[in-house]
DNA sequence: TAGATTTCCGAGTCTCCGCT
DNA sequence: AGCGGAGACTCGGAAATCTA
């Protein structure tokens, strides 16, 4: 999938943009991860936290290490057991990135790391990113601005993947929709090879749930329309618009509510679902 | 001994195949 | 397209264990 070019007058570098409270900035090359579909939602959240922690304040250099208390990675569970699983999954995930000059780069999501320190055996995680990955972070000119509190609230990986991709495009001033072939859209959502092979299943289990969650909780509104060739759906048009003040208030309120029962709550609201 | 951490478990929820 | 259901997954909490 081709990454959209940013409007040239505002071609910030990642280095120059500081995240506001509760947001993190993630360069486009990382967001369009190809081949990470086997990562769990927990692992994705953990990775987003690690990225935010590492690059939120200042830009890294090759070989730099960061230390974060495990407490901040655990979430609501009190144990490290799930953190270790996620770290292993991230280290095993090889990302294929299409560079602007046409080269293809393959790199692990997460580099070497140490858990614990001499004082507290299980207290901290010291981690690094591969030296091939750090320049990507530094050179990025197109990026998404992601709201941590929103990302934490998504319950399906398809909603998170779609949110990441669209939140980046929402910032482009003159673009309000984009057409994806079904193949590209599956890749964007991170649908595993061979799964959800028919449009019916893709719509029911990936697109509809993701739309429901995003429209309930994000700062923008999404519409997805199938594009048919004959009777067969061959592509989708994804359109987006920013919410008004009332819409933003409702979204903020839903994010703050507990996850239990969310599905039923948001289903009762107006749905913009694929026909 | 108190607080931190790990292990285990079960309820709730989600995914997606097979069928109509 | 929609339904039913099996199996997988997520999550929070209780009990056990560890550490200072």
Short mmCIF file of N, CA and C in Angstrom, two decimals, chain A residues 152-265:
data_model
loop_
_atom_site.label_atom_id
_atom_site.label_comp_id
_atom_site.label_asym_id
_atom_site.label_seq_id
_atom_site.Cartn_x
_atom_site.Cartn_y
_atom_site.Cartn_z
N UNK A 152 -6.04 2.46 24.08
CA UNK A 152 -6.17 1.50 25.17
C UNK A 152 -7.57 0.93 25.22
N UNK A 153 -8.53 1.71 24.73
CA UNK A 153 -9.92 1.32 24.89
C UNK A 153 -10.41 0.36 23.81
N UNK A 154 -9.76 0.32 22.66
CA UNK A 154 -10.24 -0.57 21.61
C UNK A 154 -10.12 -2.03 22.04
N UNK A 155 -11.12 -2.81 21.67
CA UNK A 155 -11.11 -4.20 22.14
C UNK A 155 -10.73 -5.18 21.04
N UNK A 156 -10.74 -4.78 19.77
CA UNK A 156 -10.35 -5.72 18.74
C UNK A 156 -9.14 -5.18 17.98
N UNK A 157 -8.35 -6.08 17.48
CA UNK A 157 -7.14 -5.65 16.78
C UNK A 157 -7.50 -4.97 15.46
N UNK A 158 -8.64 -5.33 14.89
CA UNK A 158 -9.03 -4.71 13.63
C UNK A 158 -9.40 -3.24 13.84
N UNK A 159 -10.05 -2.95 14.96
CA UNK A 159 -10.40 -1.57 15.26
C UNK A 159 -9.13 -0.74 15.48
N UNK A 160 -8.19 -1.31 16.19
CA UNK A 160 -6.94 -0.59 16.47
C UNK A 160 -6.16 -0.33 15.18
N UNK A 161 -6.08 -1.36 14.31
CA UNK A 161 -5.33 -1.20 13.06
C UNK A 161 -6.00 -0.16 12.17
N UNK A 162 -7.31 -0.21 12.07
CA UNK A 162 -8.03 0.75 11.23
C UNK A 162 -7.90 2.16 11.81
N UNK A 163 -7.99 2.26 13.12
CA UNK A 163 -7.86 3.56 13.78
C UNK A 163 -6.48 4.16 13.51
N UNK A 164 -5.46 3.34 13.64
CA UNK A 164 -4.09 3.83 13.41
C UNK A 164 -3.93 4.36 11.99
N UNK A 165 -4.45 3.60 11.02
CA UNK A 165 -4.27 3.97 9.62
C UNK A 165 -5.04 5.24 9.29
N UNK A 166 -6.28 5.34 9.78
CA UNK A 166 -7.11 6.48 9.41
C UNK A 166 -6.74 7.73 10.20
N UNK A 167 -6.30 7.58 11.45
CA UNK A 167 -5.95 8.77 12.24
C UNK A 167 -4.80 9.53 11.58
N UNK A 168 -3.98 8.80 10.85
CA UNK A 168 -2.89 9.45 10.13
C UNK A 168 -3.44 10.24 8.95
N UNK A 169 -4.40 9.65 8.23
CA UNK A 169 -4.93 10.29 7.03
C UNK A 169 -5.85 11.46 7.37
N UNK A 170 -6.48 11.42 8.53
CA UNK A 170 -7.40 12.47 8.93
C UNK A 170 -6.68 13.82 8.95
N UNK A 171 -5.37 13.80 9.20
CA UNK A 171 -4.61 15.05 9.29
C UNK A 171 -4.30 15.65 7.92
N UNK A 172 -4.52 14.91 6.87
CA UNK A 172 -4.29 15.46 5.53
C UNK A 172 -5.46 16.38 5.17
N UNK A 173 -5.15 17.61 4.78
CA UNK A 173 -6.20 18.62 4.68
C UNK A 173 -7.17 18.45 3.52
N UNK A 174 -6.72 17.91 2.41
CA UNK A 174 -7.60 17.89 1.24
C UNK A 174 -7.99 16.47 0.84
N UNK A 175 -7.81 15.55 1.72
CA UNK A 175 -8.16 14.17 1.41
C UNK A 175 -9.19 13.69 2.43
N UNK A 176 -10.33 13.20 1.94
CA UNK A 176 -11.39 12.79 2.85
C UNK A 176 -11.82 11.34 2.63
N UNK A 177 -11.23 10.71 1.64
CA UNK A 177 -11.55 9.30 1.43
C UNK A 177 -10.41 8.64 0.66
N UNK A 178 -10.41 7.33 0.70
CA UNK A 178 -9.39 6.60 -0.03
C UNK A 178 -9.97 5.24 -0.42
N UNK A 179 -9.61 4.77 -1.60
CA UNK A 179 -10.11 3.48 -2.07
C UNK A 179 -9.03 2.42 -1.87
N UNK A 180 -9.42 1.31 -1.27
CA UNK A 180 -8.50 0.19 -1.08
C UNK A 180 -9.04 -1.03 -1.81
N UNK A 181 -8.17 -1.77 -2.47
CA UNK A 181 -8.61 -3.08 -2.94
C UNK A 181 -8.84 -3.95 -1.71
N UNK A 182 -9.63 -5.00 -1.86
CA UNK A 182 -9.90 -5.86 -0.70
C UNK A 182 -8.60 -6.43 -0.13
N UNK A 183 -7.70 -6.75 -1.04
CA UNK A 183 -6.41 -7.33 -0.60
C UNK A 183 -5.64 -6.32 0.26
N UNK A 184 -5.59 -5.08 -0.22
CA UNK A 184 -4.87 -4.04 0.53
C UNK A 184 -5.57 -3.74 1.85
N UNK A 185 -6.89 -3.80 1.83
CA UNK A 185 -7.63 -3.49 3.04
C UNK A 185 -7.44 -4.59 4.09
N UNK A 186 -7.38 -5.84 3.64
CA UNK A 186 -7.10 -6.95 4.57
C UNK A 186 -5.72 -6.76 5.20
N UNK A 187 -4.77 -6.37 4.36
CA UNK A 187 -3.41 -6.15 4.86
C UNK A 187 -3.39 -5.02 5.88
N UNK A 188 -4.12 -3.95 5.56
CA UNK A 188 -4.18 -2.79 6.46
C UNK A 188 -4.78 -3.18 7.81
N UNK A 189 -5.81 -4.03 7.76
CA UNK A 189 -6.44 -4.45 9.01
C UNK A 189 -5.61 -5.48 9.75
N UNK A 190 -4.71 -6.14 9.03
CA UNK A 190 -3.92 -7.19 9.66
C UNK A 190 -4.65 -8.52 9.73
N UNK A 191 -5.48 -8.80 8.73
CA UNK A 191 -6.17 -10.09 8.69
C UNK A 191 -5.17 -11.18 8.31
N UNK A 192 -5.07 -12.23 9.11
CA UNK A 192 -4.12 -13.30 8.80
C UNK A 192 -4.41 -13.94 7.44
N UNK A 193 -3.35 -14.43 6.81
CA UNK A 193 -3.43 -15.08 5.50
C UNK A 193 -4.51 -16.18 5.51
N UNK A 194 -5.41 -16.10 4.55
CA UNK A 194 -6.40 -17.17 4.41
C UNK A 194 -7.64 -17.04 5.27
N UNK A 195 -7.63 -16.10 6.23
CA UNK A 195 -8.79 -15.91 7.10
C UNK A 195 -9.74 -14.88 6.49
N UNK A 196 -10.98 -14.95 6.90
CA UNK A 196 -12.01 -13.99 6.45
C UNK A 196 -11.93 -13.81 4.94
N UNK A 197 -11.98 -14.94 4.23
CA UNK A 197 -11.70 -14.91 2.80
C UNK A 197 -12.83 -14.27 1.98
N UNK A 198 -14.08 -14.40 2.44
CA UNK A 198 -15.16 -13.78 1.68
C UNK A 198 -15.45 -12.39 2.22
N UNK A 199 -16.02 -11.54 1.37
CA UNK A 199 -16.34 -10.18 1.82
C UNK A 199 -17.37 -10.23 2.95
N UNK A 200 -18.29 -11.19 2.85
CA UNK A 200 -19.30 -11.32 3.90
C UNK A 200 -18.69 -11.49 5.27
N UNK A 201 -17.73 -12.40 5.36
CA UNK A 201 -17.07 -12.64 6.64
C UNK A 201 -16.19 -11.47 7.06
N UNK A 202 -15.48 -10.91 6.10
CA UNK A 202 -14.62 -9.76 6.40
C UNK A 202 -15.47 -8.62 6.97
N UNK A 203 -16.61 -8.40 6.35
CA UNK A 203 -17.51 -7.34 6.79
C UNK A 203 -18.04 -7.62 8.19
N UNK A 204 -18.49 -8.86 8.39
CA UNK A 204 -19.14 -9.20 9.65
C UNK A 204 -18.18 -9.21 10.84
N UNK A 205 -17.00 -9.73 10.65
CA UNK A 205 -16.12 -9.94 11.80
C UNK A 205 -14.99 -8.93 11.93
N UNK A 206 -14.71 -8.21 10.87
CA UNK A 206 -13.63 -7.22 10.99
C UNK A 206 -14.15 -5.80 10.80
N UNK A 207 -14.83 -5.55 9.67
CA UNK A 207 -15.20 -4.17 9.34
C UNK A 207 -16.28 -3.64 10.27
N UNK A 208 -17.38 -4.39 10.42
CA UNK A 208 -18.48 -3.90 11.27
C UNK A 208 -18.05 -3.64 12.71
N UNK A 209 -17.41 -4.61 13.38
CA UNK A 209 -17.00 -4.36 14.77
C UNK A 209 -16.03 -3.18 14.89
N UNK A 210 -15.12 -3.07 13.92
CA UNK A 210 -14.13 -1.99 13.97
C UNK A 210 -14.83 -0.63 13.80
N UNK A 211 -15.76 -0.56 12.86
CA UNK A 211 -16.50 0.69 12.63
C UNK A 211 -17.29 1.09 13.86
N UNK A 212 -17.95 0.12 14.46
CA UNK A 212 -18.74 0.39 15.66
C UNK A 212 -17.89 1.04 16.74
N UNK A 213 -16.73 0.43 17.01
CA UNK A 213 -15.88 0.93 18.08
C UNK A 213 -15.27 2.28 17.75
N UNK A 214 -14.79 2.41 16.53
CA UNK A 214 -14.12 3.66 16.16
C UNK A 214 -15.12 4.82 16.17
N UNK A 215 -16.29 4.60 15.58
CA UNK A 215 -17.27 5.68 15.54
C UNK A 215 -17.79 6.04 16.93
N UNK A 216 -17.71 5.07 17.86
CA UNK A 216 -18.15 5.37 19.22
C UNK A 216 -17.09 6.13 20.01
N UNK A 217 -15.82 5.93 19.69
CA UNK A 217 -14.78 6.42 20.60
C UNK A 217 -13.74 7.34 19.99
N UNK A 218 -13.65 7.42 18.67
CA UNK A 218 -12.58 8.24 18.09
C UNK A 218 -13.06 9.67 17.86
N UNK A 219 -12.12 10.53 17.52
CA UNK A 219 -12.45 11.94 17.30
C UNK A 219 -12.92 12.17 15.87
N UNK A 220 -12.96 11.12 15.07
CA UNK A 220 -13.46 11.26 13.70
C UNK A 220 -14.50 10.18 13.43
N UNK A 221 -15.22 10.35 12.35
CA UNK A 221 -16.27 9.41 12.00
C UNK A 221 -15.91 8.71 10.68
N UNK A 222 -16.14 7.41 10.64
CA UNK A 222 -15.76 6.63 9.47
C UNK A 222 -16.97 6.09 8.74
N UNK A 223 -16.87 6.03 7.41
CA UNK A 223 -17.87 5.33 6.61
C UNK A 223 -17.11 4.42 5.64
N UNK A 224 -17.63 3.24 5.44
CA UNK A 224 -16.99 2.33 4.49
C UNK A 224 -18.03 1.83 3.50
N UNK A 225 -17.77 2.04 2.22
CA UNK A 225 -18.70 1.62 1.18
C UNK A 225 -18.04 0.60 0.28
N UNK A 226 -18.74 -0.50 0.01
CA UNK A 226 -18.17 -1.50 -0.90
C UNK A 226 -18.24 -1.02 -2.35
N UNK A 227 -17.23 -1.34 -3.12
CA UNK A 227 -17.21 -1.03 -4.55
C UNK A 227 -17.30 -2.35 -5.29
N UNK A 228 -18.33 -2.47 -6.12
CA UNK A 228 -18.59 -3.76 -6.76
C UNK A 228 -18.20 -3.78 -8.22
N UNK A 229 -17.80 -4.95 -8.65
CA UNK A 229 -17.60 -5.21 -10.08
C UNK A 229 -18.57 -6.34 -10.39
N UNK A 230 -19.65 -6.01 -11.10
CA UNK A 230 -20.73 -6.98 -11.22
C UNK A 230 -21.39 -7.14 -9.86
N UNK A 231 -21.47 -8.37 -9.36
CA UNK A 231 -22.06 -8.59 -8.04
C UNK A 231 -20.99 -8.74 -6.97
N UNK A 232 -19.76 -8.82 -7.40
CA UNK A 232 -18.69 -9.11 -6.44
C UNK A 232 -18.07 -7.81 -5.89
N UNK A 233 -17.86 -7.79 -4.60
CA UNK A 233 -17.19 -6.64 -3.99
C UNK A 233 -15.68 -6.79 -4.23
N UNK A 234 -15.09 -5.79 -4.89
CA UNK A 234 -13.65 -5.88 -5.22
C UNK A 234 -12.80 -4.87 -4.47
N UNK A 235 -13.46 -3.84 -3.91
CA UNK A 235 -12.71 -2.81 -3.20
C UNK A 235 -13.64 -2.11 -2.22
N UNK A 236 -13.07 -1.28 -1.38
CA UNK A 236 -13.90 -0.48 -0.47
C UNK A 236 -13.44 0.97 -0.51
N UNK A 237 -14.39 1.89 -0.38
CA UNK A 237 -14.03 3.30 -0.24
C UNK A 237 -14.19 3.68 1.23
N UNK A 238 -13.12 4.13 1.81
CA UNK A 238 -13.13 4.54 3.22
C UNK A 238 -13.19 6.06 3.27
N UNK A 239 -14.25 6.59 3.88
CA UNK A 239 -14.39 8.04 4.01
C UNK A 239 -14.39 8.44 5.47
N UNK A 240 -13.88 9.66 5.76
CA UNK A 240 -13.82 10.08 7.16
C UNK A 240 -14.14 11.56 7.28
N UNK A 241 -14.60 11.94 8.45
CA UNK A 241 -14.85 13.36 8.74
C UNK A 241 -14.67 13.58 10.23
N UNK A 242 -14.30 14.79 10.61
CA UNK A 242 -14.12 15.10 12.03
C UNK A 242 -15.47 15.27 12.71
N UNK A 243 -15.56 14.88 13.96
CA UNK A 243 -16.82 15.00 14.70
C UNK A 243 -17.03 16.44 15.18
N UNK A 244 -18.30 16.80 15.41
CA UNK A 244 -18.58 18.10 16.01
C UNK A 244 -18.39 18.00 17.53
N UNK A 245 -18.64 19.08 18.25
CA UNK A 245 -18.36 19.13 19.69
C UNK A 245 -19.16 18.07 20.44
N UNK A 246 -20.44 17.93 20.13
CA UNK A 246 -21.26 16.93 20.82
C UNK A 246 -20.73 15.52 20.57
N UNK A 247 -20.33 15.28 19.33
CA UNK A 247 -19.78 13.98 18.98
C UNK A 247 -18.51 13.68 19.76
N UNK A 248 -17.68 14.68 19.91
CA UNK A 248 -16.42 14.51 20.66
C UNK A 248 -16.71 14.23 22.12
N UNK A 249 -17.69 14.95 22.68
CA UNK A 249 -18.04 14.73 24.09
C UNK A 249 -18.51 13.30 24.31
N UNK A 250 -19.38 12.83 23.40
CA UNK A 250 -19.91 11.47 23.53
C UNK A 250 -18.78 10.44 23.43
N UNK A 251 -17.85 10.68 22.48
CA UNK A 251 -16.74 9.75 22.31
C UNK A 251 -15.86 9.72 23.55
N UNK A 252 -15.59 10.90 24.10
CA UNK A 252 -14.74 10.97 25.30
C UNK A 252 -15.40 10.24 26.46
N UNK A 253 -16.72 10.41 26.60
CA UNK A 253 -17.45 9.76 27.69
C UNK A 253 -17.38 8.24 27.55
N UNK A 254 -17.50 7.74 26.32
CA UNK A 254 -17.49 6.29 26.11
C UNK A 254 -16.12 5.70 26.42
N UNK A 255 -15.07 6.43 26.06
CA UNK A 255 -13.71 5.95 26.34
C UNK A 255 -13.51 5.75 27.83
N UNK A 256 -14.09 6.65 28.62
CA UNK A 256 -13.89 6.60 30.05
C UNK A 256 -14.75 5.54 30.73
N UNK A 257 -15.78 5.04 30.03
CA UNK A 257 -16.63 4.01 30.65
C UNK A 257 -15.91 2.66 30.65
N UNK A 258 -16.32 1.77 31.56
CA UNK A 258 -15.71 0.45 31.58
C UNK A 258 -16.00 -0.32 30.30
N UNK A 259 -15.13 -1.23 29.97
CA UNK A 259 -15.27 -1.95 28.72
C UNK A 259 -16.44 -2.93 28.75
N UNK A 260 -16.70 -3.45 29.95
CA UNK A 260 -17.80 -4.41 30.06
C UNK A 260 -19.10 -3.73 29.65
N UNK A 261 -19.80 -4.33 28.74
CA UNK A 261 -21.07 -3.78 28.32
C UNK A 261 -20.97 -2.75 27.21
N UNK A 262 -19.73 -2.43 26.81
CA UNK A 262 -19.57 -1.41 25.77
C UNK A 262 -20.21 -1.84 24.47
N UNK A 263 -20.02 -3.10 24.14
CA UNK A 263 -20.53 -3.58 22.85
C UNK A 263 -22.03 -3.32 22.73
N UNK A 264 -22.76 -3.65 23.79
CA UNK A 264 -24.21 -3.45 23.75
C UNK A 264 -24.54 -1.96 23.72
N UNK A 265 -23.80 -1.17 24.52
CA UNK A 265 -24.09 0.27 24.55
C UNK A 265 -23.95 0.89 23.17
#
